Coordinates of C-alpha atoms and ligand atoms in Angstrom, one line a residue:
X1 CA 10.9 24.1 -1.4
X2 CA 10.7 23.6 2.6
X3 CA 13.3 22.8 5.0
X4 CA 15.3 21.1 2.0
X5 CA 17.3 22.3 -0.3
X6 CA 18.0 21.7 -4.4
X7 CA 21.7 21.3 -3.8
X8 CA 20.7 18.7 -0.5
X9 CA 18.5 16.9 -3.3
X10 CA 21.3 16.7 -5.8
X11 CA 23.6 15.3 -3.3
X12 CA 21.0 12.6 -2.3
X13 CA 20.5 11.5 -5.7
X14 CA 24.4 11.9 -6.5
X15 CA 24.8 9.6 -3.7
X16 CA 21.9 7.4 -4.9
X17 CA 23.9 7.1 -8.0
X18 CA 27.2 6.6 -6.4
X19 CA 25.6 3.5 -4.3
X20 CA 25.8 5.2 -1.1
X21 CA 22.9 5.6 0.9
X22 CA 20.8 3.9 3.0
X23 CA 22.9 0.9 2.8
X24 CA 26.4 2.2 2.9
X25 CA 25.2 4.8 6.3
X26 CA 26.9 7.4 4.3
X27 CA 23.0 9.6 3.8
X28 CA 21.3 8.9 6.1
X29 CA 20.8 6.4 8.1
X30 CA 17.1 5.6 10.5
X31 CA 17.8 8.4 13.4
X32 CA 19.6 10.9 10.4
X33 CA 19.1 12.7 6.9
X34 CA 22.7 14.5 5.8
X35 CA 23.4 14.9 9.4
X36 CA 20.0 16.1 10.5
X37 CA 18.9 14.3 13.8
X38 CA 15.2 12.6 12.4
X39 CA 12.7 13.7 14.8
X40 CA 10.3 11.1 16.8
X41 CA 12.7 8.2 16.4
X42 CA 13.6 5.7 19.6
X43 CA 15.3 3.0 20.5
X44 CA 12.7 1.7 23.0
X45 CA 8.9 1.1 22.1
X46 CA 8.1 2.1 25.3
X47 CA 9.4 5.2 25.4
X48 CA 8.1 5.8 21.9
X49 CA 4.2 5.1 22.9
X50 CA 5.2 7.6 25.9
X51 CA 6.4 9.8 23.5
X52 CA 3.1 9.6 21.2
X53 CA 0.8 9.7 24.1
X54 CA 1.6 13.2 24.5
X55 CA 1.6 13.8 20.9
X56 CA -2.1 12.9 21.0
X57 CA -2.8 14.6 24.4
X58 CA -1.5 17.6 22.3
X59 CA -3.8 16.5 19.3
X60 CA -6.9 16.4 21.2
X61 CA -6.0 19.9 22.8
X62 CA -6.2 21.8 19.1
X63 CA -9.0 22.4 17.4
X64 CA -10.2 20.8 14.3
X65 CA -8.5 24.1 12.2
X66 CA -4.8 23.6 14.2
X67 CA -5.2 19.7 13.3
X68 CA -6.3 20.7 9.6
X69 CA -3.0 23.1 9.4
X70 CA -0.8 20.2 9.9
X71 CA -2.1 18.2 7.6
X72 CA -2.1 20.5 5.1
X73 CA 1.5 21.7 5.9
X74 CA 2.1 17.5 5.5
X75 CA 0.9 17.7 2.1
X76 CA 2.6 20.5 1.0
X77 CA 6.4 18.6 2.3
X78 CA 4.9 15.6 1.1
X79 CA 4.8 17.0 -2.4
X80 CA 8.4 19.1 -2.5
X81 CA 10.0 16.3 -0.8
X82 CA 8.5 13.2 -3.0
X83 CA 11.4 12.8 -5.2
X84 CA 13.6 12.6 -1.7
X85 CA 11.6 9.5 -0.6
X86 CA 10.9 7.7 -4.0
X87 CA 14.9 7.9 -4.4
X88 CA 15.8 6.4 -0.7
X89 CA 12.6 3.7 -0.9
X90 CA 14.0 2.4 -3.6
X91 CA 18.0 2.9 -2.9
X92 CA 17.2 1.3 0.5
X93 CA 14.7 -1.8 -0.3
X94 CA 16.2 -2.4 -4.2
X95 CA 12.3 -2.9 -5.1
X96 CA 10.1 -0.7 -6.7
X97 CA 10.4 2.6 -10.0
X98 CA 11.6 6.0 -8.4
X99 CA 8.9 7.7 -11.1
X100 CA 6.8 5.5 -9.6
X101 CA 6.9 6.0 -6.0
X102 CA 7.1 10.0 -6.6
X103 CA 3.1 9.1 -7.9
X104 CA 2.2 7.2 -5.2
X105 CA 4.0 10.6 -2.5
X106 CA 1.9 12.7 -4.9
X107 CA -1.4 11.2 -4.7
X108 CA -1.2 10.2 -0.9
X109 CA -0.4 14.3 -0.5
X110 CA -3.4 14.9 -3.0
X111 CA -6.0 12.5 -2.0
X112 CA -6.1 10.7 1.6
X113 CA -8.8 12.5 3.1
X114 CA -8.6 15.6 6.3
X115 CA -10.5 16.1 8.8
X116 CA -13.6 16.5 6.8
X117 CA -13.7 12.8 6.6
X118 CA -15.3 13.0 10.2
X119 CA -18.9 14.1 10.3
X120 CA -21.0 13.8 13.0
X121 CA -24.6 12.5 13.2
X122 CA -27.5 13.7 15.2
X123 CA -31.0 12.1 15.9
X124 CA -33.6 14.0 17.1
X125 CA -37.4 13.1 17.9
X126 CA -40.0 13.6 20.1
X127 CA -37.3 12.0 23.7
X128 CA -34.9 15.3 22.2
X129 CA -31.4 14.9 21.0
X130 CA -28.8 12.8 20.2
X131 CA -25.0 13.1 19.4
X132 CA -23.2 10.9 17.5
X133 CA -19.1 12.0 17.0
X134 CA -16.4 10.1 15.8
X135 CA -13.6 10.0 18.6
X136 CA -10.0 9.1 18.5
X137 CA -8.9 6.2 20.0
X138 CA -6.2 7.6 21.5
X139 CA -2.2 6.5 20.6
X140 CA -2.2 3.9 17.4
X141 CA 0.2 1.4 17.5
X142 CA 1.0 1.5 13.3
X143 CA 2.9 -1.7 11.5
X144 CA 3.9 -0.7 7.8
X145 CA 5.3 -2.6 5.0
X146 CA 8.4 -2.4 2.6
X147 CA 6.7 -2.0 -0.1
X148 CA 5.0 1.2 0.0
X149 CA 6.8 2.3 3.4
X150 CA 6.8 6.4 3.2
X151 CA 3.6 6.3 1.0
X152 CA 1.8 3.9 4.0
X153 CA 3.0 6.6 6.9
X154 CA 2.6 10.0 5.5
X155 CA -1.3 8.5 4.5
X156 CA -1.6 6.6 8.0
X157 CA -0.4 9.2 9.8
X158 CA -2.5 12.1 7.9
X159 CA -5.8 10.3 8.4
X160 CA -5.0 8.9 12.2
X161 CA -3.9 12.8 13.3
X162 CA -7.0 14.1 11.5
X163 CA -8.7 11.9 13.5
X164 CA -7.3 12.7 16.6
X165 CA -5.0 10.1 17.3
X166 CA -1.2 9.9 18.5
X167 CA 0.6 7.5 16.3
X168 CA 3.8 4.8 16.6
X169 CA 5.1 3.1 13.9
X170 CA 7.0 -0.1 13.9
X171 CA 8.1 -0.2 10.2
X172 CA 9.2 -3.0 8.1
X173 CA 13.0 -3.3 9.1
X174 CA 14.2 -3.2 5.4
X175 CA 13.0 0.0 5.1
X176 CA 13.2 2.0 8.3
X177 CA 15.2 4.5 6.8
X178 CA 12.6 5.7 3.8
X179 CA 10.0 4.8 6.7
X180 CA 11.5 7.1 9.7
X181 CA 12.3 10.0 7.2
X182 CA 8.7 10.1 6.4
X183 CA 7.6 10.2 10.1
X184 CA 10.6 13.4 10.9
X185 CA 8.4 15.2 8.0
X186 CA 4.9 14.7 9.6
X187 CA 6.9 16.2 12.3
X188 CA 8.8 18.7 10.7
X189 CA 4.8 19.6 9.5
X190 CA 3.3 19.8 12.6
X191 CA 6.3 22.3 14.1
X192 CA 5.7 24.5 11.5
X193 CA 2.6 24.7 11.6
X194 CA 2.8 25.7 15.2
X195 CA 1.5 21.3 16.7
X196 CA 4.6 20.1 18.3
X197 CA 8.2 18.7 17.8
X198 CA 7.1 15.3 17.7
X199 CA 3.9 14.2 16.9
X200 CA 4.1 10.6 15.7
X201 CA 6.9 8.0 16.7
X202 CA 8.7 5.2 15.1
X203 CA 11.9 3.0 16.2
X204 CA 15.5 3.3 14.9
X205 CA 15.4 -0.4 14.8
X206 CA 12.0 -1.9 14.5
X207 CA 12.1 -5.5 15.2
X208 CA 9.3 -8.4 16.1
X209 CA 10.2 -7.7 19.6
X210 CA 9.2 -3.6 19.4
X211 CA 6.4 -5.3 17.3
X212 CA 5.4 -7.9 20.4
X213 CA 5.7 -4.4 22.9
X214 CA 3.5 -2.4 21.2
X215 CA 0.7 -5.5 20.6
X216 CA 0.9 -5.8 24.1
X217 CA 1.0 -2.0 25.4
X218 CA -1.9 -0.6 27.5
X219 CA -1.5 2.8 25.7
X220 CA -2.6 1.4 22.5
X221 CA -5.9 1.4 21.9
X222 CA -6.1 0.7 18.4
X223 CA -3.3 -1.5 16.1
X224 CA -3.3 -1.3 12.2
X225 CA -1.0 -3.2 10.5
X226 CA -0.4 -3.5 6.7
X227 CA 1.4 -6.0 5.8
X228 CA 1.5 -9.9 4.5
X229 CA -0.6 -12.9 6.0
X230 CA 1.8 -13.2 9.2
X231 CA 1.5 -10.0 10.4
X232 CA -2.6 -9.3 9.9
X233 CA -3.1 -12.7 12.0
X234 CA -0.3 -11.1 15.0
X235 CA -2.1 -8.1 15.2
X236 CA -5.5 -10.0 15.2
X237 CA -4.5 -12.2 18.1
X238 CA -3.5 -9.4 20.0
X239 CA -6.9 -8.9 22.2
X240 CA -6.9 -5.5 20.9
X241 CA -8.6 -3.6 18.4
X242 CA -7.3 -4.4 15.0
X243 CA -7.7 -3.2 11.5
X244 CA -5.9 -5.6 9.4
X245 CA -4.4 -4.8 5.6
X246 CA -3.5 -7.7 4.0
X247 CA -2.0 -9.8 1.8
X248 CA -4.2 -10.2 -2.3
X249 CA -3.6 -11.8 -5.3
X250 CA -6.0 -9.6 -7.7
X251 CA -6.7 -11.5 -11.3
X252 CA -8.1 -9.8 -14.0
X253 CA -10.7 -11.3 -16.3
X254 CA -10.8 -10.1 -19.9
X255 CA -14.0 -11.4 -22.2
X256 CA -14.6 -11.1 -26.1
X257 CA -16.6 -8.1 -25.5
X258 CA -13.8 -5.8 -24.3
X259 CA -11.4 -3.1 -25.7
X260 CA -8.8 -5.6 -26.2
X261 CA -6.4 -2.7 -27.1
X262 CA -7.5 -0.4 -24.1
X263 CA -7.5 -3.7 -21.9
X264 CA -4.1 -5.0 -23.2
X265 CA -2.4 -1.2 -22.0
X266 CA -4.4 -0.8 -18.9
X267 CA -3.4 -4.2 -17.8
X268 CA 0.5 -3.5 -18.7
X269 CA 0.0 0.2 -17.3
X270 CA -1.7 -1.2 -14.2
X271 CA 0.8 -4.8 -13.2
X272 CA 4.3 -2.5 -13.8
X273 CA 3.2 -0.2 -11.7
X274 CA 6.4 0.5 -9.1
X275 CA 7.4 -3.1 -10.5
X276 CA 4.1 -4.7 -9.3
X277 CA 4.6 -3.9 -6.0
X278 CA 0.7 -2.1 -4.9
X279 CA -1.4 -5.4 -3.3
X280 CA -4.0 -4.0 -5.8
X281 CA -2.1 -4.5 -8.9
X282 CA -2.7 -7.3 -11.8
X283 CA -1.4 -10.6 -10.9
X284 CA -2.8 -13.0 -13.4
X285 CA -4.5 -12.6 -16.3
X286 CA -7.9 -14.9 -17.6
X287 CA -8.2 -14.7 -21.0
X288 CA -11.1 -15.8 -23.5
X289 CA -10.1 -17.9 -25.7
X290 CA -11.2 -15.7 -28.8
X291 CA -9.4 -12.8 -27.9
X292 CA -6.3 -13.8 -25.9
X293 CA -3.2 -13.5 -28.9
X294 CA -5.3 -10.2 -29.8
X295 CA -4.5 -9.6 -25.7
X296 CA -1.0 -10.6 -26.0
X297 CA -0.3 -8.6 -28.8
X298 CA -1.7 -5.8 -27.6
X299 CA 0.2 -6.2 -24.7
X300 CA 3.4 -6.5 -26.2
X301 CA 2.9 -3.2 -28.1
X302 CA 3.1 -1.6 -24.5
X303 CA 6.2 -2.5 -23.5
X304 CA 5.6 -6.4 -22.8
X305 CA 8.5 -9.6 -23.2
X306 CA 6.8 -12.7 -24.4
X307 CA 8.5 -15.9 -22.5
X308 CA 7.4 -19.8 -23.8
X309 CA 6.7 -22.2 -21.6
X310 CA 10.7 -23.4 -20.7
X311 CA 12.1 -20.0 -20.2
X312 CA 9.3 -19.5 -18.0
X313 CA 9.6 -23.0 -16.0
X314 CA 13.8 -21.1 -15.5
X315 CA 12.0 -17.8 -14.2
X316 CA 9.8 -19.7 -11.6
X317 CA 13.1 -21.4 -10.3
X318 CA 14.5 -18.0 -9.6
X319 CA 12.1 -16.2 -8.7
X320 CA 10.3 -18.4 -6.1
X321 CA 12.4 -19.9 -3.5
X322 CA 11.7 -23.1 -1.5
X323 CA 12.0 -23.1 1.9
X324 CA 10.8 -25.8 4.9
X325 CA 8.1 -24.2 7.0
X326 CA 7.8 -24.6 11.2
X327 CA 5.8 -27.5 10.5
X328 CA 8.3 -29.3 8.7
X329 CA 6.5 -28.9 5.3
X330 CA 8.6 -27.7 2.2
X331 CA 6.6 -24.8 0.8
X332 CA 8.0 -22.2 -1.9
X333 CA 8.1 -18.6 -1.1
X334 CA 9.0 -15.2 -2.7
X335 CA 12.7 -14.4 -3.8
X336 CA 13.2 -11.3 -1.9
X337 CA 16.0 -10.9 -4.1
X338 CA 13.6 -10.4 -7.3
X339 CA 10.4 -8.9 -5.5
X340 CA 9.8 -5.1 -6.8
X341 CA 12.7 -5.7 -9.1
X342 CA 12.5 -4.4 -12.9
X343 CA 11.5 -6.7 -15.5
X344 CA 14.5 -6.4 -17.5
X345 CA 16.7 -7.5 -14.6
X346 CA 14.3 -10.5 -14.1
X347 CA 15.4 -11.7 -17.7
X348 CA 18.4 -11.2 -17.0
X349 CA 18.9 -13.9 -14.6
X350 CA 17.6 -16.7 -17.5
X351 CA 20.0 -15.1 -19.5
X352 CA 17.5 -13.0 -21.9
X353 CA 18.8 -9.6 -22.1
X354 CA 16.7 -6.9 -23.5
X355 CA 16.2 -3.0 -22.9
X356 CA 14.2 -0.8 -20.3
X357 CA 11.5 -0.8 -22.6
X358 CA 10.8 -3.7 -21.6
X359 CA 8.9 -3.3 -18.7
X360 CA 6.6 -6.6 -18.2
X361 CA 7.5 -10.6 -19.0
X362 CA 4.1 -12.4 -19.7
X363 CA 3.7 -16.0 -20.1
X364 CA 0.5 -18.5 -20.9
X365 CA 0.5 -21.0 -17.8
X366 CA -1.7 -23.3 -16.8
X367 CA -4.5 -22.6 -13.7
X368 CA -1.6 -24.5 -11.4
X369 CA 1.3 -22.7 -12.7
X370 CA 3.3 -20.9 -9.6
X371 CA 2.8 -17.7 -10.9
X372 CA -0.9 -17.6 -11.0
X373 CA -1.5 -19.0 -7.1
X374 CA 1.5 -16.5 -5.5
X375 CA 1.8 -12.9 -5.0
X376 CA 4.9 -12.1 -7.2
X377 CA 5.2 -8.4 -6.5
X378 CA 6.8 -8.3 -10.1
X379 CA 6.4 -7.1 -13.2
X380 CA 6.1 -10.8 -14.2
X381 CA 1.9 -11.7 -15.8
X382 CA 1.0 -15.3 -16.6
X383 CA -2.3 -15.4 -18.5
X384 CA -4.4 -19.0 -18.4
X385 CA -6.9 -19.0 -21.4
X386 CA -10.7 -19.9 -20.4
X387 CA -13.4 -20.9 -22.8
X388 CA -16.6 -19.5 -20.8
X389 CA -17.1 -16.6 -18.1
X390 CA -18.4 -19.5 -15.8
X391 CA -15.0 -21.0 -16.1
X392 CA -13.2 -17.6 -15.9
X393 CA -14.7 -16.6 -12.6
X394 CA -14.5 -20.1 -11.3
X395 CA -10.7 -20.1 -11.6
X396 CA -10.6 -16.4 -11.3
X397 CA -11.9 -16.9 -7.4
X398 CA -9.5 -19.4 -6.6
X399 CA -6.6 -17.6 -7.3
X400 CA -8.1 -14.6 -5.0
X401 CA -7.4 -17.4 -2.5
X402 CA -10.3 -15.6 -0.5
X403 CA -8.3 -12.6 0.4
X404 CA -11.3 -10.5 -0.8
X405 CA -8.5 -8.1 -1.4
X406 CA -9.3 -6.5 -5.0
X407 CA -10.1 -8.0 -8.6
X408 CA -10.7 -6.3 -11.7
X409 CA -12.8 -6.9 -14.9
X410 CA -12.6 -5.8 -18.9
X411 CA -15.7 -6.0 -20.5
X412 CA -18.6 -4.9 -21.5
X413 CA -21.2 -7.1 -21.0
X414 CA -23.1 -6.0 -17.5
X415 CA -23.7 -9.6 -17.1
X416 CA -20.6 -10.8 -16.7
X417 CA -19.4 -7.6 -14.8
X418 CA -21.7 -7.9 -12.0
X419 CA -21.8 -11.7 -11.7
X420 CA -17.6 -12.1 -11.0
X421 CA -17.7 -9.2 -8.8
X422 CA -20.8 -10.9 -6.9
X423 CA -18.3 -14.4 -7.0
X424 CA -15.5 -12.5 -6.0
X425 CA -16.8 -10.3 -2.9
X426 CA -13.3 -8.2 -3.0
X427 CA -13.5 -4.7 -1.3
X428 CA -11.9 -3.2 -4.6
X429 CA -13.7 -4.5 -8.2
X430 CA -11.7 -2.1 -11.0
X431 CA -13.6 -2.3 -14.2
X432 CA -12.1 -1.3 -17.8
X433 CA -9.4 0.5 -16.1
X434 CA -5.6 -0.1 -14.8
X435 CA -5.8 -1.5 -10.8
X436 CA -4.4 2.2 -9.6
X437 CA -7.9 3.3 -10.4
X438 CA -8.8 1.4 -7.9
X439 CA -7.2 3.7 -5.0
X440 CA -8.3 6.9 -6.6
X441 CA -5.4 7.1 -9.4
X442 CA -7.2 8.2 -12.3
X443 CA -11.0 6.3 -10.9
X444 CA -12.7 8.3 -8.7
X445 CA -12.7 8.0 -4.8
X446 CA -10.0 8.9 -2.0
X447 CA -6.6 7.6 -2.0
X448 CA -5.4 4.9 0.8
X449 CA -2.4 2.4 1.1
X450 CA -3.8 0.3 4.1
X451 CA -6.6 -1.5 2.4
X452 CA -8.4 -3.5 5.1
X453 CA -10.3 -6.4 3.8
X454 CA -9.7 -8.6 6.7
X455 CA -11.6 -6.3 9.2
X456 CA -13.7 -4.9 6.8
X457 CA -12.6 -1.2 7.1
X458 CA -12.1 -1.0 3.0
X459 CA -10.4 1.9 1.7
X460 CA -9.6 3.6 5.0
X461 CA -9.1 6.8 5.9
X462 CA -9.8 9.1 8.6
X463 CA -13.1 7.6 10.0
X464 CA -11.3 4.0 10.2
X465 CA -9.5 5.3 12.8
X466 CA -12.5 6.5 15.3
X467 CA -14.4 5.1 17.6
X468 CA -18.8 6.3 18.1
X469 CA -19.5 8.1 21.3
X470 CA -22.9 9.3 22.0
X471 CA -24.4 11.6 24.0
X472 CA -28.1 11.9 24.6
X473 CA -29.9 15.0 25.3
X474 CA -33.5 13.5 26.3
X475 CA -36.8 15.7 25.8
X476 CA -34.9 19.3 24.9
X477 CA -33.0 20.6 22.3
X478 CA -35.3 20.3 19.4
X479 CA -36.2 23.8 17.5
X480 CA -39.5 22.0 15.7
Ligands
LIG501 P1 5.4 -8.3 5.5 O1 4.2 -8.9 5.6 O2 6.9 -9.0 5.4 O3 6.0 -7.6 6.4 C1 4.8 -5.7 6.5 C2 4.9 -5.3 8.2 O4 4.6 -6.6 9.1 C3 6.3 -5.3 8.4 O5 6.5 -3.9 9.3 C4 6.9 -6.4 9.1 O6 7.7 -6.5 9.9 C5 5.7 -6.3 9.7 N1 5.5 -8.1 10.8 C6 5.4 -9.3 9.8 N2 5.7 -10.6 10.2 C7 4.8 -9.7 11.8 C8 4.7 -10.4 13.0 N3 4.4 -11.8 13.6 N4 4.7 -9.6 14.1 C9 4.8 -8.2 13.8 N5 4.4 -8.1 12.8 C10 5.3 -8.6 11.6 O7 5.3 -7.6 4.0 P2 6.0 -6.2 3.0 O8 6.9 -7.5 2.1 O9 6.4 -5.3 3.9 O10 4.4 -5.6 2.5 C11 4.1 -6.9 1.7 C12 3.0 -7.5 1.5 O11 2.0 -6.7 2.4 C13 2.4 -8.4 0.3 O12 1.6 -9.2 1.1 C14 1.1 -7.3 -0.1 O13 0.5 -7.7 -0.3 C15 1.1 -6.5 1.4 N6 -0.1 -5.2 1.3 C16 -0.7 -5.0 1.5 C17 -1.7 -3.5 1.9 C18 -3.0 -3.4 2.2 O14 -3.5 -2.6 2.0 N7 -4.1 -4.7 2.4 C19 -1.1 -2.6 1.4 C20 1.2 -3.0 1.3 C21 0.9 -4.7 1.2

């Protein structure tokens, strides 16, 4: 294990158990880790951008082989330090599960494409040769979420460096220590692989003001934001080229041709992954009436706890809060104290005491129920009974709210599968598997934690962070 000893890891875990850590500032802060200063962290966004620009110049001067060496080292450190970032993420944000966060880091290390993703094109003809290359933008400004903080920093860094860019991050304030640990990891990897000591940068206290400086700074050539609708809207209004990875509310349809035993397990596995924090995770189920009882029974065999309508209403009052928006309208928002919490912790809030073997709360609801309509990001799964594929598709498309993010289906009927995929128009559509198969975990294809539906880049990778440039050699350079 590089740069960090077993003893250090033990100390962190002890600190977390004692309740120390990020919030108490005992083991780490947004600028230090166990007394070691984190590399690349600034108090002023302008300074951070200047430093990231130096990183960009350094990457631009490197050979592709040198960039790949740094990326290999990032992968190695991510593997080695996944347990630390997983513990830290849960301790700092209070959200998610340590075991699953560890797997998410390993997925990023294994399946985020590097420089091989950058491919040039050549076109030859009577008039010679035209070459199209994928060039870096320059310095990228990246805004990252609290739900996958270090995973997103590392995944974005690998792709952006592979593409030849520099990066400055403005992470979520609630996950700043974990995000900055990942920024430091990338810089340590760079240093160890012969690159600059400060390759990527971040803020010690990121705010909306520092995000605004980033969004309007002339040195920032591309904005990449991963988060809810608010931030996507903000960066798309910035006047700069922006990649927006926004909110989802993934529906699941289960028809009566599905393998119900497998569907029940897959849905609970996907829905409970990191306590439902991933934006791709199953959020509501539309089940054919004739298989709904069997599906619920299979879910119960896989760690789901069924609550009744009265209990669901009480839980609803706890997990959703009423607020008045800027226009003076009353709206419901998810309680930050409930997002990403364990199922038993949520059940305890309405007086139901169960053990850790319960990993999901399920309930039957109407389509209009808040649990169906809101992106809860908690292991709570509403199930709506439907009578036909037409009804299932109509309701599932409505529940997805036009985010065009992710949808799932369990069926063996090709016509049903095709009809839903066409109607819902999501960036990711997973058939007969847990949701995480859609980002390469148990499914084919590369991984990302930045799924850009609104701006169309989809499952982002290095090539998403490039601009195309053309070079023309007229009348020559053909070999035939
Ligand atoms: P969030 O929207 O609260 O915050 C995301 C980031 O945006 C944070 O860094 C935050 O500080 C920043 N931000 C928020 N409003 C801003 C504004 N007006 N200007 C500039 N920056 C602003 O999200 P979160 O709670 O951290 O993450 C959960 C949300 O993100 C969910 O809606 C989830 O679906 C979505 N998400 C999407 C993807 C994806 O790939 N599409 C990945 C992860 C999370």
